[in-house]
Amino acid sequence: MDVQLIAMQLLSGAVLGAVLVMTALGFTIIFGMLGVVNFAHGALFMIGAYAGVAVAMQTGSFWWALLVAPLAVGALGLLIERFLIRPLYNRPADDPILLTFGLGYVLVEVVRIVFGNDGIPFSTPAALVGVVNLGIGYFPIYRLFVIAVVALILALLWLGLEKTRFGLIVRAGARDPQIMRVLGVDMRRLWFLVFGVGIGLTALGGVLAAPMRNVNPEMGALVLAEAFVVTVIGGLGSIVGAVVAGILVGLVVSLTSLVAPEMATISMFALMALVLLIRPQGLFGRAGA
Amino acid sequence: MTPQSLDTTSAPGQSRSGAGALMQLASRWRVPLTILALCALPWLLPSKALAVNVLIYGTFAVGYNLLFGYTGLLSFGHAAFFGSGAYLTGMSIVHFGANWLLALTTGITGALLLALVMGTLSIRTRGIYFSMVTLALAQLVYYTALQASSWTGGENGLRGFTVSRIDVFGLQIDFLNPLHKYYVVLIFTALALWLVSRALNSSFGAVIEAIRENEVRARACGYNVERTKLISFVLSGAICGLAGGLSALHLAIVPLDTLHYQTSGLVVMMTLLGGMGSFFGPFIGALAFLVMEDLFSLWTAHWQLFVGAIFILFVLFLPKGIWGTILGAGER
Amino acid sequence: MQDNRTKLNAPTRRQVVGGIGLGTAATLLGMPLVARAQVEPIRIGFPTPLTGPFGAEARDQVKSAELAVKQFNDAGGLGGRKAELLVRDDKLNAGEAATRTLELIEKDKVHAVVGALSSAVQLAVNEVTRARGMIYISISQSDTINEVKDWSRFTFHEALNPHMTTAAVAKHTFKKGAKVAYLVADYAYGHEMLRGFKRAQAAVGAESVGEILHPFGAPDYSTFLPRINAMKPDILCICNFGRDQANSIKQAAEFGMKQQMKIVVPVILHNQRLAVGAEVFDGVVGGANYYWGLEETIPSAKAFNDAFRAANGGAVPTDYGAYGYTGVKSLLQAITAAGGTETDKVIAALEALKYDVAKGPQSYRKCDHQSIQSVLVLESKKKADMKNAVDLFRVAAVEQSGEAMLRTCAELGFSG
């Protein structure tokens, strides 16, 4: 095994990590801010990809799809929050899990009715087709573009959460909603918006994945599992945790692929089980949550 | 979650009406009455095979509810117990030529031991973390079964252990006959229901409910919370293992899907549909779910749309489930 | 042990009761119908995964099977006795399939079962049917079902098996001295495909430069591809199926591997190619049991296509769909030859049957009941070369598979 291959393997692992971060981001934010475990995450990711296909077919442009689809699905997210999640805020913590579990069934079936069972072609945008020689080997341009987008989104999120008043309220609300309400902050409005943003990011993940993965109604089932793993390892609700965990998982999967490729998926879950047993709150989670 | 006073182990409230008194009587005789009702089930459902599935998934859900509804722990990994019960039952026959009853016992014992391990590892965590740990450990069991294909048949599933004739106290029973099979399975379901009912009526039942309602207070009262949770986890796992073993005998195959996290999701759905705060609820939920699925899937390929929508409506408007709602109405 | 259970399927009380019931109804309506047990329809159970990822294939299977039944009935059935297809959704789940098959046998009293669309599901159906002495014609690929452990004399395999498809595909794509790399889904079906390819590779004199097992159902292949690139193969054999195949080919294309090597798959699917798109599949070669384009050379294909088009608004039948037709049609021809639904007679008739209903001559081999038939080798067309929306493939070869292309009876565990 030569050095070049190992370097290439590390690179593809890191890039896979970035893809995983993107698939988990919406899930992490919604859990971190609202305490809602969104079991419909995979389905909404898939809806994002389909929305991207629909927009791209209408406009003929990937770039419009990248912009419009997340906004449209984010709006759907707002409706979901308003009519399905909000009635459950004073109910046992398990109820949103159960509701979104059912919602996932419904969304997948709606897509099957509208677009069929088989899936739909989605090509890589012309400007990003092809591979580039990185010195250690050839790598798809599109995957490098995905890294750039993920970095950009993370930077925007960081700025939004750390440097704005809105971000301050969101962070404070996540820690202690009671106090915020006493201070006169309308938490419901805040949760409404955060949920919408989270679903929008989930959909963005779907659009970004569409040129790499086949777009079909079941594509979200795997994403839900991946988002789970990344979020749990990182620490539920921690964005930094999700980023570190995503890249860690990517590297573990990639290195497992090198020595025992058939164990690639199991390695992901083994890592998650290991972290949960040693540090149940995850790498960056707060204890006692 | 508030317990349904009439149907749970907590002391029944003062009944103010005839209906209440009747239900209180029914509650005392809940196991014999259920079994009587179940005796008639094969003639009430579209098919005998479906009726056997109702017994199996009913047992699965009742076993699951011991942990979810009564102890208040939401596990997403119970497919591991159902699946290991099924696999060990099948594997005992395929690889060791065991007799069906010995095989079933092995299945239950295996599920019990697995529950002991998974329980020990997971009950230290609380809330959503508990759900995650159980899910992660169950996924490991799934992938282990997938990889150990020379033992489990891998993705093709375990086959080759059709039990066509069984010997019960010298009585030869044709196990391929759907009715005979139903009543044999019913014996085990009855045993499981009786066991769970007994456990819930004992002081153990009172303690797990105390833990569910307020863990801190239960601890302050001097109860060993961890040990009680673990016992509940193990008992629940063993009952689910029994259900899995029965499923293996019923279908004569063990599909890999048995261990899939969707099987865990399925039992959550059934329990919630029927009503998790009650003893019968989960059984009713399994019955309703399977009949619904059977009828809808004959009628449309998009049955999941309706099942999902009904599930959402239950979470939103009938969180006590079918049985819980009926009990609530009877109480009034 | 299984043999003495055959009587379960012989005409029994229920048939007589059914006959009397129909007879009474006929008398009441005053119709001149003779009350005979023979009036009872021939019931064929048809489990297929209408829900789930292969829903489109399943619907095609149902349409084709219904066409076969309709043609049988239009031609007068079996001396007036009509056939009936009982379609059940197995949800691509082996447990569900076993339950549905039990219902079909115990409640619906079917005379035979045809169907399934996955290795695991067909083995589950087979387990239920063989224990009850019920004829089952499997129409989904598997090598396992041919082997003595899962086989029974009630088991027929109308579909191709991985051994046949890989042999045909390798014969037309592997060259002497060519370097071949394998990407294999780590489950029984994947291993069966790999085994078939490697045997063919040895026969041709090609060289294996490495094999990588990937987890079944993996969504991302980017971590496997650098290793394959490093092997510098001439040919990449991707031994997986359905969604895994779509994702792995799509990502191999993304990594620019199609410029470096030829991509070859054991089975290329009509609907999968439509779902993934022409650019990604362009140039990929794979095996198939059926392609509508066969009509240019084979008369029975033309007849099947025309009948299918007429019944389905001009749509063409697809590969796995066609199995529904060939499977049910062969059963009905055997029932006609046997003069009834008595299990032993139908088995004997199936074993003796020579049929050509859609793709040229076919027959069931005696020892393992595998249908001997042609394997098509198809190459996916460029978008520019497509004459219409369903002109997806170029027929590179039609490999007539004789016994030589199958594993021997002895190898499967059958003695004598």
PDB file of N, CA and C in Angstrom, chain A residues 82-120:
ATOM      1  N   ARG A  82     -45.614  24.713  12.591  1.00  0.00           N
ATOM      2  CA  ARG A  82     -46.813  25.408  13.053  1.00  0.00           C
ATOM      3  C   ARG A  82     -47.956  24.433  13.370  1.00  0.00           C
ATOM      4  N   PHE A  83     -48.169  23.456  12.476  1.00  0.00           N
ATOM      5  CA  PHE A  83     -49.365  22.629  12.623  1.00  0.00           C
ATOM      6  C   PHE A  83     -49.126  21.257  13.263  1.00  0.00           C
ATOM      7  N   LEU A  84     -47.898  20.776  13.226  1.00  0.00           N
ATOM      8  CA  LEU A  84     -47.676  19.428  13.760  1.00  0.00           C
ATOM      9  C   LEU A  84     -46.795  19.414  15.007  1.00  0.00           C
ATOM     10  N   ILE A  85     -45.754  20.243  15.028  1.00  0.00           N
ATOM     11  CA  ILE A  85     -44.810  20.186  16.140  1.00  0.00           C
ATOM     12  C   ILE A  85     -45.279  21.073  17.299  1.00  0.00           C
ATOM     13  N   ARG A  86     -45.770  22.264  16.965  1.00  0.00           N
ATOM     14  CA  ARG A  86     -46.129  23.203  18.030  1.00  0.00           C
ATOM     15  C   ARG A  86     -47.137  22.645  19.038  1.00  0.00           C
ATOM     16  N   PRO A  87     -48.171  21.911  18.574  1.00  0.00           N
ATOM     17  CA  PRO A  87     -49.119  21.375  19.567  1.00  0.00           C
ATOM     18  C   PRO A  87     -48.468  20.413  20.571  1.00  0.00           C
ATOM     19  N   LEU A  88     -47.238  19.986  20.287  1.00  0.00           N
ATOM     20  CA  LEU A  88     -46.619  18.962  21.139  1.00  0.00           C
ATOM     21  C   LEU A  88     -45.632  19.533  22.159  1.00  0.00           C
ATOM     22  N   TYR A  89     -45.445  20.866  22.169  1.00  0.00           N
ATOM     23  CA  TYR A  89     -44.393  21.416  23.020  1.00  0.00           C
ATOM     24  C   TYR A  89     -44.599  21.163  24.506  1.00  0.00           C
ATOM     25  N   ASN A  90     -45.868  21.071  24.935  1.00  0.00           N
ATOM     26  CA  ASN A  90     -46.076  20.823  26.366  1.00  0.00           C
ATOM     27  C   ASN A  90     -46.327  19.358  26.676  1.00  0.00           C
ATOM     28  N   ARG A  91     -46.059  18.535  25.691  1.00  0.00           N
ATOM     29  CA  ARG A  91     -46.336  17.108  25.855  1.00  0.00           C
ATOM     30  C   ARG A  91     -45.040  16.367  26.173  1.00  0.00           C
ATOM     31  N   PRO A  92     -45.129  15.080  26.502  1.00  0.00           N
ATOM     32  CA  PRO A  92     -43.901  14.316  26.801  1.00  0.00           C
ATOM     33  C   PRO A  92     -42.884  14.423  25.656  1.00  0.00           C
ATOM     34  N   ALA A  93     -41.616  14.366  26.022  1.00  0.00           N
ATOM     35  CA  ALA A  93     -40.529  14.579  25.060  1.00  0.00           C
ATOM     36  C   ALA A  93     -40.554  13.567  23.920  1.00  0.00           C
ATOM     37  N   ASP A  94     -41.190  12.399  24.147  1.00  0.00           N
ATOM     38  CA  ASP A  94     -41.204  11.373  23.112  1.00  0.00           C
ATOM     39  C   ASP A  94     -42.156  11.694  21.966  1.00  0.00           C
ATOM     40  N   ASP A  95     -43.142  12.545  22.230  1.00  0.00           N
ATOM     41  CA  ASP A  95     -44.195  12.730  21.236  1.00  0.00           C
ATOM     42  C   ASP A  95     -43.711  13.267  19.880  1.00  0.00           C
ATOM     43  N   PRO A  96     -42.823  14.302  19.860  1.00  0.00           N
ATOM     44  CA  PRO A  96     -42.336  14.758  18.544  1.00  0.00           C
ATOM     45  C   PRO A  96     -41.594  13.656  17.788  1.00  0.00           C
ATOM     46  N   ILE A  97     -40.884  12.793  18.508  1.00  0.00           N
ATOM     47  CA  ILE A  97     -40.201  11.678  17.847  1.00  0.00           C
ATOM     48  C   ILE A  97     -41.221  10.817  17.131  1.00  0.00           C
ATOM     49  N   LEU A  98     -42.279  10.495  17.844  1.00  0.00           N
ATOM     50  CA  LEU A  98     -43.287   9.602  17.286  1.00  0.00           C
ATOM     51  C   LEU A  98     -43.998  10.264  16.117  1.00  0.00           C
ATOM     52  N   LEU A  99     -44.290  11.546  16.263  1.00  0.00           N
ATOM     53  CA  LEU A  99     -44.989  12.244  15.187  1.00  0.00           C
ATOM     54  C   LEU A  99     -44.142  12.317  13.926  1.00  0.00           C
ATOM     55  N   THR A 100     -42.869  12.693  14.076  1.00  0.00           N
ATOM     56  CA  THR A 100     -42.030  12.820  12.889  1.00  0.00           C
ATOM     57  C   THR A 100     -41.765  11.458  12.257  1.00  0.00           C
ATOM     58  N   PHE A 101     -41.795  10.410  13.066  1.00  0.00           N
ATOM     59  CA  PHE A 101     -41.677   9.053  12.548  1.00  0.00           C
ATOM     60  C   PHE A 101     -42.820   8.767  11.558  1.00  0.00           C
ATOM     61  N   GLY A 102     -44.027   9.108  11.969  1.00  0.00           N
ATOM     62  CA  GLY A 102     -45.193   8.939  11.089  1.00  0.00           C
ATOM     63  C   GLY A 102     -45.120   9.859   9.880  1.00  0.00           C
ATOM     64  N   LEU A 103     -44.646  11.084  10.114  1.00  0.00           N
ATOM     65  CA  LEU A 103     -44.537  12.065   9.032  1.00  0.00           C
ATOM     66  C   LEU A 103     -43.592  11.562   7.939  1.00  0.00           C
ATOM     67  N   GLY A 104     -42.508  10.916   8.361  1.00  0.00           N
ATOM     68  CA  GLY A 104     -41.555  10.357   7.390  1.00  0.00           C
ATOM     69  C   GLY A 104     -42.242   9.376   6.439  1.00  0.00           C
ATOM     70  N   TYR A 105     -43.072   8.507   6.982  1.00  0.00           N
ATOM     71  CA  TYR A 105     -43.848   7.560   6.163  1.00  0.00           C
ATOM     72  C   TYR A 105     -44.660   8.313   5.108  1.00  0.00           C
ATOM     73  N   VAL A 106     -45.380   9.342   5.588  1.00  0.00           N
ATOM     74  CA  VAL A 106     -46.298  10.072   4.714  1.00  0.00           C
ATOM     75  C   VAL A 106     -45.529  10.772   3.593  1.00  0.00           C
ATOM     76  N   LEU A 107     -44.435  11.464   3.951  1.00  0.00           N
ATOM     77  CA  LEU A 107     -43.686  12.223   2.942  1.00  0.00           C
ATOM     78  C   LEU A 107     -43.111  11.305   1.865  1.00  0.00           C
ATOM     79  N   VAL A 108     -42.540  10.176   2.280  1.00  0.00           N
ATOM     80  CA  VAL A 108     -41.968   9.240   1.305  1.00  0.00           C
ATOM     81  C   VAL A 108     -43.051   8.760   0.342  1.00  0.00           C
ATOM     82  N   GLU A 109     -44.216   8.460   0.900  1.00  0.00           N
ATOM     83  CA  GLU A 109     -45.289   7.926   0.061  1.00  0.00           C
ATOM     84  C   GLU A 109     -45.816   8.993  -0.892  1.00  0.00           C
ATOM     85  N   VAL A 110     -45.883  10.247  -0.421  1.00  0.00           N
ATOM     86  CA  VAL A 110     -46.338  11.332  -1.301  1.00  0.00           C
ATOM     87  C   VAL A 110     -45.388  11.463  -2.487  1.00  0.00           C
ATOM     88  N   VAL A 111     -44.093  11.394  -2.226  1.00  0.00           N
ATOM     89  CA  VAL A 111     -43.127  11.488  -3.324  1.00  0.00           C
ATOM     90  C   VAL A 111     -43.285  10.317  -4.286  1.00  0.00           C
ATOM     91  N   ARG A 112     -43.533   9.120  -3.748  1.00  0.00           N
ATOM     92  CA  ARG A 112     -43.738   7.972  -4.635  1.00  0.00           C
ATOM     93  C   ARG A 112     -44.948   8.185  -5.534  1.00  0.00           C
ATOM     94  N   ILE A 113     -46.003   8.794  -4.966  1.00  0.00           N
ATOM     95  CA  ILE A 113     -47.211   9.021  -5.763  1.00  0.00           C
ATOM     96  C   ILE A 113     -46.926  10.055  -6.842  1.00  0.00           C
ATOM     97  N   VAL A 114     -46.220  11.119  -6.480  1.00  0.00           N
ATOM     98  CA  VAL A 114     -46.004  12.214  -7.431  1.00  0.00           C
ATOM     99  C   VAL A 114     -44.927  11.866  -8.463  1.00  0.00           C
ATOM    100  N   PHE A 115     -43.811  11.300  -8.005  1.00  0.00           N
ATOM    101  CA  PHE A 115     -42.671  11.109  -8.907  1.00  0.00           C
ATOM    102  C   PHE A 115     -42.403   9.644  -9.260  1.00  0.00           C
ATOM    103  N   GLY A 116     -43.165   8.718  -8.719  1.00  0.00           N
ATOM    104  CA  GLY A 116     -42.927   7.302  -9.012  1.00  0.00           C
ATOM    105  C   GLY A 116     -41.901   6.685  -8.070  1.00  0.00           C
ATOM    106  N   ASN A 117     -41.811   5.347  -8.117  1.00  0.00           N
ATOM    107  CA  ASN A 117     -40.949   4.628  -7.180  1.00  0.00           C
ATOM    108  C   ASN A 117     -39.484   4.616  -7.580  1.00  0.00           C
ATOM    109  N   ASP A 118     -39.228   4.895  -8.853  1.00  0.00           N
ATOM    110  CA  ASP A 118     -37.945   4.521  -9.413  1.00  0.00           C
ATOM    111  C   ASP A 118     -36.806   5.488  -9.191  1.00  0.00           C
ATOM    112  N   GLY A 119     -37.118   6.723  -8.925  1.00  0.00           N
ATOM    113  CA  GLY A 119     -36.045   7.700  -8.884  1.00  0.00           C
ATOM    114  C   GLY A 119     -35.981   8.451 -10.189  1.00  0.00           C
ATOM    115  N   ILE A 120     -35.143   9.469 -10.198  1.00  0.00           N
ATOM    116  CA  ILE A 120     -35.160  10.466 -11.268  1.00  0.00           C
ATOM    117  C   ILE A 120     -33.714  10.870 -11.551  1.00  0.00           C
TER     118      ILE A 120
END
